[in-house]
CSV table of C-alpha atoms and ligand atoms in Angstrom, one decimal:
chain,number,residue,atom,x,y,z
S,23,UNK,CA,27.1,16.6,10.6
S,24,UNK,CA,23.7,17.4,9.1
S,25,UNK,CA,21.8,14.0,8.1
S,26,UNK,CA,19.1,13.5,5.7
S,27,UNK,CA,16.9,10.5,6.1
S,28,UNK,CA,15.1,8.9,3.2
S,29,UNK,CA,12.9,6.0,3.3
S,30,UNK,CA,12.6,4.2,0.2
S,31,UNK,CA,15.6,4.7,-1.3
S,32,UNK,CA,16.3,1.5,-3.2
S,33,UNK,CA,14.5,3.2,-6.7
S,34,UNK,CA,12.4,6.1,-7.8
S,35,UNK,CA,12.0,9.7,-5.9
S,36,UNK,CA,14.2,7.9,-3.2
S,37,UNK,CA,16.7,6.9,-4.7
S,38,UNK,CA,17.2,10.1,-7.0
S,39,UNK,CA,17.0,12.2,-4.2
S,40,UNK,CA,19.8,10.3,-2.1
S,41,UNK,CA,22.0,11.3,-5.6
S,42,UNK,CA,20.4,14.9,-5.5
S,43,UNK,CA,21.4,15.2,-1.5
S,44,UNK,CA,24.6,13.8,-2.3
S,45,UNK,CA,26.2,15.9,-5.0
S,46,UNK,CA,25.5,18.5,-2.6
S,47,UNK,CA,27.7,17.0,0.2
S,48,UNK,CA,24.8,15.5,2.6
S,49,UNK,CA,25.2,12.6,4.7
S,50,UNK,CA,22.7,9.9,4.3
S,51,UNK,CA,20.4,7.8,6.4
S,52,UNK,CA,18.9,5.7,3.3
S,53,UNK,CA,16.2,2.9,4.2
S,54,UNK,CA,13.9,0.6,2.0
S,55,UNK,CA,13.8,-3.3,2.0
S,56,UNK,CA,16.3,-4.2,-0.4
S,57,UNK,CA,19.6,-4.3,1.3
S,58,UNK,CA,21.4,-5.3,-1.9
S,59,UNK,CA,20.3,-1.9,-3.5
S,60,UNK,CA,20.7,0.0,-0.1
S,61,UNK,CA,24.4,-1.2,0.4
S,62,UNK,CA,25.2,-0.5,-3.5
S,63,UNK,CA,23.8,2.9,-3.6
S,64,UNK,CA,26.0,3.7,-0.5
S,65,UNK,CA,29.2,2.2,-2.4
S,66,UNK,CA,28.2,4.6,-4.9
S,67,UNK,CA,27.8,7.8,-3.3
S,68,UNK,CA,30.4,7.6,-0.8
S,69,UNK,CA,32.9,7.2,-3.5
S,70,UNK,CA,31.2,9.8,-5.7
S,71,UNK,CA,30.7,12.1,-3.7
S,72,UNK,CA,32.6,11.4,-0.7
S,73,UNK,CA,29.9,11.7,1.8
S,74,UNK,CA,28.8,9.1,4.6
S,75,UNK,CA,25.7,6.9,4.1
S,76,UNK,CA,24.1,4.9,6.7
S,77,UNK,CA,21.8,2.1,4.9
S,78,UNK,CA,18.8,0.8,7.3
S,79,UNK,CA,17.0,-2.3,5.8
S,80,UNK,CA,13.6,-2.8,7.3
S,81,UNK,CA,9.9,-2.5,6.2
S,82,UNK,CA,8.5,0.3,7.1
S,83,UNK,CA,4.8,-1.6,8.1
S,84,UNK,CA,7.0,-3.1,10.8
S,85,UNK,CA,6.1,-1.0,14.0
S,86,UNK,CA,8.4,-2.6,16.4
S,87,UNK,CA,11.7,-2.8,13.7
S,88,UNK,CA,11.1,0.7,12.8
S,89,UNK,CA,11.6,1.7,16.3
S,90,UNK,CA,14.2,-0.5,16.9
S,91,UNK,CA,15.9,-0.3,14.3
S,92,UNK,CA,15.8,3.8,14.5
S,93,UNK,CA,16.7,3.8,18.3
S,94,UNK,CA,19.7,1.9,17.8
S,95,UNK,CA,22.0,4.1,15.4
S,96,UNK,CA,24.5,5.9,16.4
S,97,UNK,CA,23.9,9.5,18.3
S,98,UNK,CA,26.1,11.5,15.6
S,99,UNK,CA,23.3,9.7,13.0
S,100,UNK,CA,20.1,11.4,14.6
S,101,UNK,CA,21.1,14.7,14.0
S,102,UNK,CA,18.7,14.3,11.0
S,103,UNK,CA,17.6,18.0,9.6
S,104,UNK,CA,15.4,16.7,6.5
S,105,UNK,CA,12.9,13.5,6.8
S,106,UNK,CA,11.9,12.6,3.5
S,107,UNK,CA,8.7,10.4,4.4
S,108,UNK,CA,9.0,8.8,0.5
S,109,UNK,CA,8.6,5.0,1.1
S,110,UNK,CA,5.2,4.1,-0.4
S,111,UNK,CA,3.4,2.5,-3.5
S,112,UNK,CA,-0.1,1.7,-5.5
S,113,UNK,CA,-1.2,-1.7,-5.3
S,114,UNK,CA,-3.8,-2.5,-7.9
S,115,UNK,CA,-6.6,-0.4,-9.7
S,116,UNK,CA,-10.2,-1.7,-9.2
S,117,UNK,CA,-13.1,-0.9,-8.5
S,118,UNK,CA,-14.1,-1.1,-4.3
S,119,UNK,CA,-16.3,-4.3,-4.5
S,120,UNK,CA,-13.4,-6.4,-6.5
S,121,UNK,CA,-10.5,-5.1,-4.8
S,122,UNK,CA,-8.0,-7.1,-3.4
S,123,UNK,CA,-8.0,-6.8,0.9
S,124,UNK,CA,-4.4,-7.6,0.6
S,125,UNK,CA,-3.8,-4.5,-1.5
S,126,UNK,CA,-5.5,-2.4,0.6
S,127,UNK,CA,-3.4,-3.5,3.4
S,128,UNK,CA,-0.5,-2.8,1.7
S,129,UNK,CA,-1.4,0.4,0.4
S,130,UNK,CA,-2.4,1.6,3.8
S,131,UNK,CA,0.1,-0.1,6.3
S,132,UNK,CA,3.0,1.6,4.4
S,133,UNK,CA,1.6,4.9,3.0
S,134,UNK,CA,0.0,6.0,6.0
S,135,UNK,CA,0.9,3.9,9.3
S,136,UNK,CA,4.5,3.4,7.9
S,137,UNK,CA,4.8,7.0,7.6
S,138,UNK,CA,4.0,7.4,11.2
S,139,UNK,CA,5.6,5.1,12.5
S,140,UNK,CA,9.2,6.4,10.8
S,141,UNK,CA,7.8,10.2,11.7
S,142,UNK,CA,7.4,9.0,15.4
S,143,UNK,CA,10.8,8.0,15.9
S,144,UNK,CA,12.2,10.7,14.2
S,145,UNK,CA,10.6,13.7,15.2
S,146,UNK,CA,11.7,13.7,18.6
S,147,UNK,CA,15.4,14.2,17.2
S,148,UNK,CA,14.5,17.2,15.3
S,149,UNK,CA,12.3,19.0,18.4
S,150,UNK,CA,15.8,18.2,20.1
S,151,UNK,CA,17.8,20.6,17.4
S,152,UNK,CA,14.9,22.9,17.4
S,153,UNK,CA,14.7,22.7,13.7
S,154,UNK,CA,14.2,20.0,10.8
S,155,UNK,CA,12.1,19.6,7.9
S,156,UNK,CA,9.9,16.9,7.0
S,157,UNK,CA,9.1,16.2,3.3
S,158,UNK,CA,5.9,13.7,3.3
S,159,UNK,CA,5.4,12.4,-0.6
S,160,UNK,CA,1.7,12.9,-1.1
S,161,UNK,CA,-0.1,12.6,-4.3
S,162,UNK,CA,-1.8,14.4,-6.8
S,163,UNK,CA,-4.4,11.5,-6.0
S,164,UNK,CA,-4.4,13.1,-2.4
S,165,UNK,CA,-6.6,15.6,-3.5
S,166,UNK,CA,-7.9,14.1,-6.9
S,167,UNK,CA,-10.0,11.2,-6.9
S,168,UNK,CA,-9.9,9.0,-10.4
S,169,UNK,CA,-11.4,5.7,-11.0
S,170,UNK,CA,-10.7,2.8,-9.6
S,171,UNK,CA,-7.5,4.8,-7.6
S,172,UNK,CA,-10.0,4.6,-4.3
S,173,UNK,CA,-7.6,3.1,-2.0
S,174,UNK,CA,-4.1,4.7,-3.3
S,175,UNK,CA,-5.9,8.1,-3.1
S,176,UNK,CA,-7.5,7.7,0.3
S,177,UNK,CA,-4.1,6.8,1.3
S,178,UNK,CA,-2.2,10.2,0.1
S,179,UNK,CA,-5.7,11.9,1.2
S,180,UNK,CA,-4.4,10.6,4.6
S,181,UNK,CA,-0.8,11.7,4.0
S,182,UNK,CA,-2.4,15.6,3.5
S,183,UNK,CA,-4.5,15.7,6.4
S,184,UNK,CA,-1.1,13.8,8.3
S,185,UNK,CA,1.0,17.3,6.9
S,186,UNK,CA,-1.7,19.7,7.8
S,187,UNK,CA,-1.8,18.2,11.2
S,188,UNK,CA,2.3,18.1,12.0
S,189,UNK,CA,2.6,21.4,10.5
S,190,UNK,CA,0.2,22.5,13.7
S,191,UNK,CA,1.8,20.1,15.8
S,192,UNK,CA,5.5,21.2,15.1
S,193,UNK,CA,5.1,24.8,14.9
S,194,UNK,CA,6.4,25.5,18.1
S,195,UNK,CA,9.2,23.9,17.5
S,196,UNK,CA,10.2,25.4,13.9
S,197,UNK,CA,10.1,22.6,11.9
S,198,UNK,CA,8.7,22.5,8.6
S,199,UNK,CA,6.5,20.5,7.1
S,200,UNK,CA,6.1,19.6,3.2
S,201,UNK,CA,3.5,17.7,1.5
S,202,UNK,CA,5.2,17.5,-2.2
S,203,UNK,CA,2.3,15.8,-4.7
S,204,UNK,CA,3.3,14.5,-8.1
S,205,UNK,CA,1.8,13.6,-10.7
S,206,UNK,CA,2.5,10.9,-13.1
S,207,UNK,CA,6.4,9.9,-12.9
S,208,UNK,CA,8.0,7.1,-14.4
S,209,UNK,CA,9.8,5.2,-11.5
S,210,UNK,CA,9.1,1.7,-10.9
S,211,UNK,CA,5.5,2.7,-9.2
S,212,UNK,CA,3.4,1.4,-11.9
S,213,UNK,CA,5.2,-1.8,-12.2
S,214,UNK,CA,4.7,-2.4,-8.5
S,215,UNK,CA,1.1,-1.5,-9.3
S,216,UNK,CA,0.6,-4.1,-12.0
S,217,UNK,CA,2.6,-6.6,-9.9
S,218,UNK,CA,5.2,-6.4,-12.6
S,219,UNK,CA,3.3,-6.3,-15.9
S,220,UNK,CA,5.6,-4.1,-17.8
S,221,UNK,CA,3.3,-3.6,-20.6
S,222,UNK,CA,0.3,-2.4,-18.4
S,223,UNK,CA,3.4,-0.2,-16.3
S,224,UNK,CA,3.7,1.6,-19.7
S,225,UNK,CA,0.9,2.2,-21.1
S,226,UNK,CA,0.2,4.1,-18.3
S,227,UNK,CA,3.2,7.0,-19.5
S,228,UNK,CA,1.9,6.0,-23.4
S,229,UNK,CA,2.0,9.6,-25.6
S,230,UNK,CA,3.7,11.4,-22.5
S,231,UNK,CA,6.7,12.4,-21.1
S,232,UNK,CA,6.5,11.8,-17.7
S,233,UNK,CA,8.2,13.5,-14.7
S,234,UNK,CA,11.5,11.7,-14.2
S,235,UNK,CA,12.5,10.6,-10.4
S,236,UNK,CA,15.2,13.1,-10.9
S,237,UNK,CA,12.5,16.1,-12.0
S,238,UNK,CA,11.1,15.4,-8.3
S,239,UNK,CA,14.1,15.3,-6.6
S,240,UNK,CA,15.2,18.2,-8.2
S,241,UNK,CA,11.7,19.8,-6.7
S,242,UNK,CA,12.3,18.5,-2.9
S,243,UNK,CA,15.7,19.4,-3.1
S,244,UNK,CA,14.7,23.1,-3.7
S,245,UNK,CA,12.2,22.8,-0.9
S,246,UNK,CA,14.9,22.3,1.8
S,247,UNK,CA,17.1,25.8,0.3
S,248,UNK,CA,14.6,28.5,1.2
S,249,UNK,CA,15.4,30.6,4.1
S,250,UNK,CA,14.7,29.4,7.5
S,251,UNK,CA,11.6,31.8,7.8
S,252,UNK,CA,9.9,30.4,4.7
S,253,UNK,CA,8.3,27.0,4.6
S,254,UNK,CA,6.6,25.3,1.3
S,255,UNK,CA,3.4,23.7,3.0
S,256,UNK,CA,2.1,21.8,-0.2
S,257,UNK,CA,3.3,21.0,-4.0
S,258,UNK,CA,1.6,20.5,-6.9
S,259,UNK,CA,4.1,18.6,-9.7
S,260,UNK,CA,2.7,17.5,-13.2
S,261,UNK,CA,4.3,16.8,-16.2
S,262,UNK,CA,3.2,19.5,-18.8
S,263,UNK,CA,0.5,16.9,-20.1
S,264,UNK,CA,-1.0,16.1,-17.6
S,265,UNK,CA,-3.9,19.1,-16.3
S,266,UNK,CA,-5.3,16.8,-13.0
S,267,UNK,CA,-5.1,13.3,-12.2
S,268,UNK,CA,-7.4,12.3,-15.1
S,269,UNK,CA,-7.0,14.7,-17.6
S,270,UNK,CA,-4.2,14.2,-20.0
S,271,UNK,CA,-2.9,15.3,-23.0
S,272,UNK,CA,-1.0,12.3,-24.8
S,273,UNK,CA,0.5,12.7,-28.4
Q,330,LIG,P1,9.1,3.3,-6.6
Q,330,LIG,O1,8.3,2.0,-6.7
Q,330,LIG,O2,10.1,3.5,-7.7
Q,330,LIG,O3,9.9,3.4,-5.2
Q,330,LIG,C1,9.2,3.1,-4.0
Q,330,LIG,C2,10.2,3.0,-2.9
Q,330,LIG,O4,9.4,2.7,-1.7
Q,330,LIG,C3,11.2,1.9,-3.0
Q,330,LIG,O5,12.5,2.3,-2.6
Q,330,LIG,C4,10.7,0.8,-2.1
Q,330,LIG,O6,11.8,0.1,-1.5
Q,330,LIG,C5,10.0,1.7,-1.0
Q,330,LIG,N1,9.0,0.9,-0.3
Q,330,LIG,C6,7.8,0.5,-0.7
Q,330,LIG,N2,7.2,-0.3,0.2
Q,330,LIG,C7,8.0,-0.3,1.3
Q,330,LIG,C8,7.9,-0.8,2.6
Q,330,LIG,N3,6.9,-1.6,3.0
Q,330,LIG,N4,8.9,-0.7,3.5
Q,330,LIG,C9,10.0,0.1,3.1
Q,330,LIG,N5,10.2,0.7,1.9
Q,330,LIG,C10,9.2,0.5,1.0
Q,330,LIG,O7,8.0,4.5,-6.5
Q,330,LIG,P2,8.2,6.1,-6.6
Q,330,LIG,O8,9.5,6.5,-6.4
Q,330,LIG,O9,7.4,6.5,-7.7
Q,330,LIG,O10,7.2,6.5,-5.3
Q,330,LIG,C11,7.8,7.1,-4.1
Q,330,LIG,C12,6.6,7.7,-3.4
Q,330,LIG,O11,6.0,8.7,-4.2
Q,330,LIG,C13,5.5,6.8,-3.0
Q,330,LIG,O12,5.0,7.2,-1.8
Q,330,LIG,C14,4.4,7.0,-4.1
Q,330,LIG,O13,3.1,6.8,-3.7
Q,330,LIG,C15,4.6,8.5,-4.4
Q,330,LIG,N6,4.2,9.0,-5.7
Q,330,LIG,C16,4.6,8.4,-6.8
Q,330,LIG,C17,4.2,9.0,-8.0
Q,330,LIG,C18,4.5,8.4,-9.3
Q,330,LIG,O14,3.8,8.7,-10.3
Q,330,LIG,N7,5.6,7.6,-9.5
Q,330,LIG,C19,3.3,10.2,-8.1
Q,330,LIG,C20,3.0,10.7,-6.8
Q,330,LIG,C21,3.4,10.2,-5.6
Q,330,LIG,P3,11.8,-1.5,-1.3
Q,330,LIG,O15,10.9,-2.1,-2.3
Q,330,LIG,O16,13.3,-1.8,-1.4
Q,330,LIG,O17,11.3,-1.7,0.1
Q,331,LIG,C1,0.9,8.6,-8.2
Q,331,LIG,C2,0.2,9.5,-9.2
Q,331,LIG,O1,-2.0,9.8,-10.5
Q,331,LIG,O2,-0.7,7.8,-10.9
Q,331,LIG,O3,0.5,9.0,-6.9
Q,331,LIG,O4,-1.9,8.1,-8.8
Q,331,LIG,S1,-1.2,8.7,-9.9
């Protein structure tokens, strides 16, 4: 049985590539911290698609549950040959000297430590099989800096320089590594970002069309067919009007 595991697969890239793995007869390990949404995606897929789905609830800033919770499934369930590291979010936009320290925390503990702490657990599974692939979601705002996005892009800067540096670590033991960057996607990140304000959430995609969750998972998904010998280290995805992370082109 080959497993993929997803964090974050309650809504957005997560959830749309649980349904992308799916259709093409994958069993799941899906995580996030709404179990409600965890146990009715698993419902869904299983009976769609008829394959198996393991739902994990737990918060991935949690050191100690991650590690717990990891170590305690089933053997058959580690045989995990795709990590997709997608669990994250942007919390706020404002300027460094009135941002919120709460944000920050946020935007750090699960983008970057979170990230490690699942990739910890996990990584010895796939050395084990002597193969695996790891698909961190970076950022456009990894490598482009745009105002007020300070902390969200130092935290995606942080998930590059975390790719470059498995890649080196895992090469020995042929696992890939993927840092896939999008651009501006309508999921339910820039309601999280606007702590719910579904105006300000969409007047960010105003005189776009956005990347979809499924345009991205459609993207990752084609990562993981290449041949064994070929590896996509990094991704750049944009919708069509959108040239960096502050240059658009709305209607
Ligand atoms: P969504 O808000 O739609 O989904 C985010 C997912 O992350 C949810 O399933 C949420 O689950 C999970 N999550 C957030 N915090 C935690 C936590 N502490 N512990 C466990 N799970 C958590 O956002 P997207 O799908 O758009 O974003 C997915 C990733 O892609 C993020 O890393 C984001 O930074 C990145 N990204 C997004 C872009 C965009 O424009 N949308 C562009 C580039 C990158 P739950 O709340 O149930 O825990
Ligand atoms: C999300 C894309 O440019 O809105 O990472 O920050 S952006």
């Amino acid at each position: 049985m080959a497993v993929i595991l997803i964090t974050g697969a309650t809504a957005g890239f997560g959830k749309a590539c649980a349904e992308k793995f799916a259709q093409h007869k994958h069993d799941l390990i899906i995580t996030g911290r709404r179990q409600e949404r965890l146990n009715e995606l698993k419902t869904s897929l299983e009976q769609q698609y008829g394959v198996k789905v393991l739902p994990l609830t737990f918060d991935v800033r949690e050191e100690q549950t991650v590690v717990n919770t990891l170590e305690a499934i089933p053997e058959e369930w580690k045989k995990v040959e795709v990590l997709i590291n997608n669990a994250g979010l942007a919390a706020g936009l404002s300027t460094v000297d009135e941002g919120s320290t709460d944000d920050w925390n946020a935007m750090l503990d699960t983008n970057v430590k979170g990230l490690l702490y699942v990739s910890r657990a996990v990584i010895p599974w796939l050395k084990a099989q002597g193969r695996g692939h790891i698909i961190n979601l970076g950022s456009i705002a990894g490598s482009q800096v745009y105002a007020k996005g300070n902390v969200y892009c130092a935290s995606k800067a942080a998930v590059d320089a975390i790719s470059q540096g498995m890649r080196i670590d895992l090469l020995p033991f042929g696992i890939k590594v993927t840092n896939v960057c999008p651009g501006a996607a309508e999921t339910e990140f820039s309601v999280v970002r606007f702590k719910g304000d579904e105006d300000k959430a969409k007047d960010v995609y105003k005189g776009l069309k956005p990347l979809s969750a499924e345009d991205v998972a459609d993207v990752i998904f084609y990562c993981t067919t290449l041949p064994p010998h070929v590896c996509i280290n990094h991704l750049e995805i944009t919708p069509l009007q959108q040239a960096s992370a502050y240059y658009y082109h709305r209607n």
